[in-house]
Coordinates of C-alpha atoms in Angstrom, one line a residue:
M91 CA -69.8 13.3 -72.6
S92 CA -66.8 15.5 -71.8
E93 CA -63.5 15.2 -73.6
N94 CA -62.0 14.7 -70.1
A95 CA -64.0 11.6 -69.4
P96 CA -64.8 9.5 -72.4
A97 CA -67.3 6.7 -71.9
N98 CA -64.8 3.8 -72.2
P99 CA -61.3 5.1 -72.0
P100 CA -58.7 2.5 -72.9
I101 CA -56.3 1.2 -70.3
D102 CA -52.9 2.9 -70.0
W103 CA -50.9 -0.3 -69.7
G104 CA -47.7 1.5 -68.8
N105 CA -49.3 3.3 -65.9
L106 CA -51.1 0.1 -64.8
T107 CA -48.0 -2.0 -64.9
F108 CA -46.0 0.6 -62.9
L109 CA -48.7 1.0 -60.3
L110 CA -49.0 -2.8 -59.9
L111 CA -45.3 -3.7 -60.0
T112 CA -43.8 -1.0 -57.8
P113 CA -45.7 -2.0 -54.6
L114 CA -44.9 -5.7 -55.2
V115 CA -41.2 -4.9 -55.6
A116 CA -41.3 -2.4 -52.7
V117 CA -43.0 -4.8 -50.2
F118 CA -41.8 -8.2 -51.2
G119 CA -38.4 -7.2 -52.6
T120 CA -37.5 -5.2 -49.6
A121 CA -38.8 -7.8 -47.2
W122 CA -36.6 -10.5 -49.0
Y123 CA -33.6 -8.2 -49.0
V124 CA -33.9 -7.4 -45.3
S125 CA -34.3 -11.1 -44.4
Q126 CA -31.1 -11.9 -46.3
Y127 CA -28.9 -8.9 -45.7
G128 CA -30.6 -6.8 -43.0
F129 CA -30.8 -3.1 -43.3
T130 CA -28.6 -0.1 -42.6
W131 CA -29.4 3.4 -41.3
L132 CA -28.2 4.8 -44.6
E133 CA -31.0 2.9 -46.4
V134 CA -33.6 4.1 -43.9
A135 CA -32.2 7.6 -44.2
M136 CA -32.5 7.5 -48.0
F137 CA -36.1 6.4 -47.7
V138 CA -36.9 9.3 -45.3
V139 CA -34.8 12.0 -47.0
F140 CA -35.8 11.2 -50.6
G141 CA -39.4 10.7 -49.4
M142 CA -39.5 14.2 -47.8
M143 CA -37.7 15.8 -50.7
S144 CA -40.0 14.4 -53.4
G145 CA -43.1 14.8 -51.2
V146 CA -42.5 18.5 -50.5
A147 CA -41.6 19.0 -54.2
I148 CA -45.2 17.8 -55.0
T149 CA -47.0 19.7 -52.3
A150 CA -45.0 23.0 -52.2
G151 CA -44.0 22.9 -55.8
Y152 CA -46.4 21.1 -58.1
H153 CA -49.3 22.0 -56.0
R154 CA -49.1 25.3 -54.2
L155 CA -46.6 27.1 -56.4
Y156 CA -47.3 26.0 -59.9
S157 CA -50.9 24.8 -59.8
H158 CA -52.2 27.7 -57.6
R159 CA -49.6 30.4 -57.8
S160 CA -49.9 31.0 -54.1
Y161 CA -46.4 32.4 -53.8
E162 CA -43.2 33.1 -55.8
C163 CA -39.8 31.7 -55.3
S164 CA -36.2 31.7 -56.6
P165 CA -35.0 29.7 -59.6
S166 CA -33.0 27.4 -57.4
V167 CA -36.1 26.4 -55.5
R168 CA -38.1 25.9 -58.6
L169 CA -35.4 23.7 -60.1
Y170 CA -35.5 21.5 -56.9
Y171 CA -39.3 21.3 -57.3
L172 CA -39.1 20.2 -60.9
V173 CA -36.3 17.6 -60.4
F174 CA -37.6 16.0 -57.3
G175 CA -41.2 16.4 -58.4
A176 CA -40.3 14.2 -61.4
A177 CA -38.7 11.8 -58.9
A178 CA -42.1 11.4 -57.3
V179 CA -43.2 9.7 -60.6
Q180 CA -46.6 11.5 -60.7
N181 CA -46.2 12.9 -64.3
S182 CA -44.6 16.0 -65.6
L183 CA -45.5 19.3 -63.8
L184 CA -47.3 20.4 -67.0
K185 CA -49.7 17.5 -67.0
W186 CA -50.0 17.3 -63.2
A187 CA -51.0 21.0 -62.9
S188 CA -53.4 20.8 -65.8
D189 CA -55.2 17.9 -64.2
H190 CA -55.3 19.6 -60.9
R191 CA -56.6 22.9 -62.2
D192 CA -59.4 20.9 -63.9
H193 CA -60.1 19.2 -60.6
H194 CA -60.7 22.5 -58.9
R195 CA -62.7 23.9 -61.8
F196 CA -64.9 20.9 -62.2
V197 CA -64.8 19.3 -58.8
D198 CA -67.4 16.6 -58.3
R199 CA -68.5 16.9 -61.9
N200 CA -67.9 14.6 -64.9
E201 CA -65.0 16.8 -66.1
D202 CA -63.2 16.4 -62.8
P203 CA -60.2 14.1 -63.6
Y204 CA -60.4 12.3 -60.2
N205 CA -64.0 12.7 -59.4
I206 CA -64.8 11.2 -56.0
L207 CA -68.4 10.5 -57.1
K208 CA -67.0 7.8 -59.4
G209 CA -65.8 5.9 -56.3
G210 CA -63.0 6.0 -53.8
F211 CA -60.8 3.7 -55.8
Y212 CA -61.3 5.7 -59.0
A213 CA -60.3 9.0 -57.3
H214 CA -57.4 7.3 -55.5
M215 CA -55.7 5.8 -58.5
G216 CA -58.3 4.3 -60.9
W217 CA -58.3 7.4 -63.1
I218 CA -54.5 7.0 -63.6
I219 CA -54.8 3.6 -65.3
H220 CA -57.0 5.0 -68.1
K221 CA -55.5 6.9 -71.0
N222 CA -56.2 10.6 -71.3
L223 CA -57.5 10.9 -74.8
R224 CA -57.8 14.7 -74.9
D225 CA -56.0 16.6 -77.6
Q226 CA -52.8 17.9 -76.1
E227 CA -53.6 21.5 -77.3
K228 CA -57.0 21.3 -75.6
R229 CA -55.6 19.7 -72.5
F230 CA -53.1 22.4 -71.8
E231 CA -55.4 25.4 -72.5
N232 CA -55.7 25.8 -68.7
V233 CA -51.9 26.2 -68.2
P234 CA -50.9 29.0 -70.5
D235 CA -48.5 30.4 -67.9
L236 CA -46.7 27.0 -67.6
L237 CA -46.4 26.6 -71.4
K238 CA -44.4 29.9 -71.4
D239 CA -42.1 28.8 -68.5
P240 CA -38.8 27.4 -70.0
M241 CA -37.9 25.5 -66.8
V242 CA -41.3 23.7 -66.8
M243 CA -41.1 22.9 -70.5
W244 CA -37.5 21.5 -69.9
Q245 CA -38.8 19.2 -67.2
H246 CA -41.7 18.1 -69.4
R247 CA -39.3 17.2 -72.2
W248 CA -36.9 15.4 -69.9
Y249 CA -39.4 13.9 -67.5
L250 CA -38.5 10.2 -68.2
P251 CA -34.7 10.6 -68.0
L252 CA -35.2 12.5 -64.7
V253 CA -37.4 9.7 -63.3
I254 CA -34.8 7.1 -64.2
G255 CA -31.9 9.1 -63.0
I256 CA -33.2 10.5 -59.7
T257 CA -35.7 7.9 -58.7
F258 CA -33.7 4.7 -59.5
L259 CA -30.1 5.4 -60.4
L260 CA -29.2 7.9 -57.7
P261 CA -30.2 5.8 -54.7
T262 CA -28.5 2.8 -56.3
V263 CA -25.3 4.7 -56.8
I264 CA -25.4 6.0 -53.2
G265 CA -26.1 2.5 -51.9
A266 CA -23.2 1.1 -54.1
A267 CA -20.8 3.6 -52.5
F268 CA -21.5 1.7 -49.2
G269 CA -21.5 -1.7 -50.8
R270 CA -25.3 -2.1 -50.9
P271 CA -26.6 -0.9 -54.3
L272 CA -29.8 -3.1 -54.2
G273 CA -30.6 -1.8 -50.7
G274 CA -30.3 1.7 -52.0
L275 CA -32.6 1.0 -54.9
L276 CA -35.2 -0.8 -52.8
W277 CA -35.4 1.7 -49.9
G278 CA -34.6 5.0 -51.7
G279 CA -36.3 4.0 -54.9
F280 CA -39.2 1.6 -54.9
M281 CA -40.3 1.8 -51.3
R282 CA -40.1 5.6 -51.2
V283 CA -42.0 6.0 -54.5
V284 CA -44.9 3.8 -53.4
V285 CA -45.3 5.6 -50.0
V286 CA -45.2 9.0 -51.6
H287 CA -47.6 7.9 -54.4
H288 CA -50.3 6.8 -52.0
C289 CA -49.9 9.7 -49.6
T290 CA -50.6 12.0 -52.5
F291 CA -53.4 9.8 -53.8
F292 CA -55.1 10.1 -50.4
I293 CA -55.8 13.7 -51.1
N294 CA -57.9 12.7 -54.1
S295 CA -59.7 10.0 -52.2
L296 CA -59.8 10.2 -48.4
A297 CA -59.8 14.0 -48.3
H298 CA -63.1 13.9 -50.2
L299 CA -64.6 11.1 -48.1
F300 CA -63.7 11.8 -44.4
G301 CA -63.6 14.9 -42.3
E302 CA -65.4 18.1 -41.7
R303 CA -66.6 20.9 -44.0
P304 CA -66.3 24.1 -42.0
Y305 CA -65.7 26.5 -44.9
S306 CA -67.9 25.3 -47.7
L307 CA -70.7 22.8 -48.3
T308 CA -70.6 23.2 -52.1
D309 CA -68.3 20.2 -52.8
T310 CA -67.0 17.0 -51.2
A311 CA -63.6 18.4 -50.0
R312 CA -63.1 17.9 -46.3
D313 CA -60.7 18.9 -43.5
S314 CA -59.0 16.0 -41.8
W315 CA -56.3 16.7 -39.2
W316 CA -55.0 13.1 -39.2
L317 CA -54.7 13.1 -43.0
A318 CA -52.6 16.2 -42.8
W319 CA -49.9 14.2 -40.9
L320 CA -49.7 11.8 -43.9
T321 CA -49.7 14.4 -46.6
F322 CA -47.3 17.2 -45.5
G323 CA -50.3 19.3 -44.4
E324 CA -52.6 18.8 -47.4
G325 CA -55.3 17.2 -45.3
Y326 CA -57.1 20.6 -44.6
H327 CA -58.8 20.2 -48.0
N328 CA -62.1 22.0 -47.4
F329 CA -60.2 25.1 -46.6
H330 CA -58.0 24.6 -49.6
H331 CA -60.9 24.2 -52.0
K332 CA -62.6 27.3 -50.6
F333 CA -59.5 29.5 -50.7
Q334 CA -57.3 27.9 -53.4
A335 CA -54.9 30.8 -53.7
D336 CA -53.8 30.7 -50.0
Y337 CA -50.3 29.2 -49.6
R338 CA -51.5 27.6 -46.3
N339 CA -53.8 24.6 -46.0
G340 CA -53.6 24.4 -42.2
L341 CA -54.8 27.9 -41.3
R342 CA -53.9 28.0 -37.6
W343 CA -50.3 27.9 -36.3
W344 CA -51.0 24.7 -34.4
Q345 CA -52.5 22.8 -37.4
F346 CA -49.9 20.4 -38.9
D347 CA -48.9 21.8 -42.3
L348 CA -45.3 20.9 -43.1
T349 CA -45.6 22.5 -46.5
K350 CA -46.7 25.8 -45.0
W351 CA -43.8 25.8 -42.6
W352 CA -41.4 25.0 -45.5
I353 CA -42.7 27.9 -47.5
N354 CA -42.4 30.1 -44.4
I355 CA -38.7 29.1 -44.0
L356 CA -38.1 29.9 -47.7
A357 CA -39.7 33.4 -47.1
W358 CA -37.6 34.0 -44.0
T359 CA -34.4 33.1 -45.9
G360 CA -35.3 35.3 -48.9
H361 CA -36.0 32.4 -51.3
A362 CA -39.8 32.9 -51.4
W363 CA -42.0 36.0 -51.5
K364 CA -45.5 37.3 -52.2
L365 CA -47.1 34.6 -50.0
K366 CA -50.9 34.9 -50.5
R367 CA -53.0 34.8 -47.4
T368 CA -56.8 35.0 -47.3
P369 CA -58.0 38.0 -45.2
E370 CA -59.5 36.8 -41.9
P371 CA -62.9 38.5 -42.5
L372 CA -63.4 36.4 -45.6
I373 CA -62.6 33.2 -43.6
V374 CA -65.0 34.2 -40.8
R375 CA -67.7 35.0 -43.3
A376 CA -67.2 31.6 -45.0
R377 CA -67.6 29.8 -41.6
L378 CA -70.7 31.8 -40.7
E379 CA -72.3 31.0 -44.1
V380 CA -71.7 27.3 -43.5
E381 CA -73.3 27.5 -40.1
K382 CA -76.3 29.4 -41.5
Q383 CA -76.7 26.8 -44.1
R384 CA -76.6 24.0 -41.5
V385 CA -79.2 25.8 -39.4
A386 CA -81.5 26.2 -42.4
L387 CA -81.2 22.5 -43.2
A388 CA -82.0 21.6 -39.6
L389 CA -85.0 23.9 -39.5
A390 CA -86.3 22.5 -42.8
S391 CA -85.9 18.9 -41.6
A392 CA -87.8 19.9 -38.3
N393 CA -90.6 21.5 -40.3
A394 CA -90.0 24.8 -38.4
S395 CA -92.6 27.5 -38.7
E396 CA -92.0 30.6 -40.8
R397 CA -92.1 32.8 -37.7
M398 CA -89.4 30.6 -36.0
W399 CA -87.2 30.7 -39.1
Q400 CA -87.4 34.5 -39.4
K401 CA -86.6 34.9 -35.7
I402 CA -83.5 32.6 -35.9
S403 CA -82.4 34.0 -39.2
S404 CA -82.5 37.6 -37.7
R405 CA -80.4 36.5 -34.8
L406 CA -77.9 34.8 -37.1
E407 CA -77.6 37.8 -39.3
S408 CA -77.1 40.1 -36.3
G409 CA -74.4 37.8 -34.8
S410 CA -72.7 37.5 -38.2
R411 CA -72.4 41.2 -38.5
R412 CA -70.9 41.6 -35.1
L413 CA -68.3 38.8 -35.7
E414 CA -67.3 40.2 -39.1
S415 CA -67.0 43.7 -37.5
A416 CA -64.7 42.3 -34.8
H417 CA -62.4 40.8 -37.4
Q418 CA -62.1 43.9 -39.6

């Protein structure tokens, strides 16, 4: 049994309590507050703005910058990612990136922290309610670059104060400035955290259950255009698993990928650089390989003759060479 997945890991009561209570406060607390005092556009604005800021801090910062190093950016942008990434209450960047790199390295295997083969609920949030018993030195062996980053280590040490200050105190103070501190806390704090939580969790669950696999059939990751709208563009998960270093998840200009567009804006304004893009011939080759695998499976299920398989295989190889040449 892997250190990453002990047979009977104990419950992490802190995580379980937080994951159970925050939705209750968000739903029932906000409903009660609205029924008693109504709502203001400031409260809705805090929900939207803080939700966008913390969500992008996770997708563009925790994920594409720090976990995959798909681009580089200025210290001010990195500070924003670390502060509002903490406000998403999904763990310190050091722990988040370590888990995520293990997910890619061991996807669909026992060592995968949020292995979808253990069930949709487990991948969505069940894994979070169990303690990670790995030795800290062993756990962080896969993030040596982050251990050397003083800003990352600062956030790791001050993670809980950042959570309290940005997630709960800041919206309360803003609400208090307009005479509605509880409204600020509920809309900008609890409701926002719960929505961002589950939009992120969808990538670990739904993106491994629903959608297409145009770039790779080797794991359960799938592309889902509708999920991209809920996750700042992270729904194109099959492409991401095949080409992890690419700063884009939605490859084409028309595919909704808010995170990609955010990174493009940073690049246009000089705050991001060295954006990594997968060469088009490699993308075409991956798609062709998937199609060949599907044809092979179809022929095998139809008990096709060896002669037919050779004929079709020859045509596929010829077509593949022509397409690859056209994209070089």
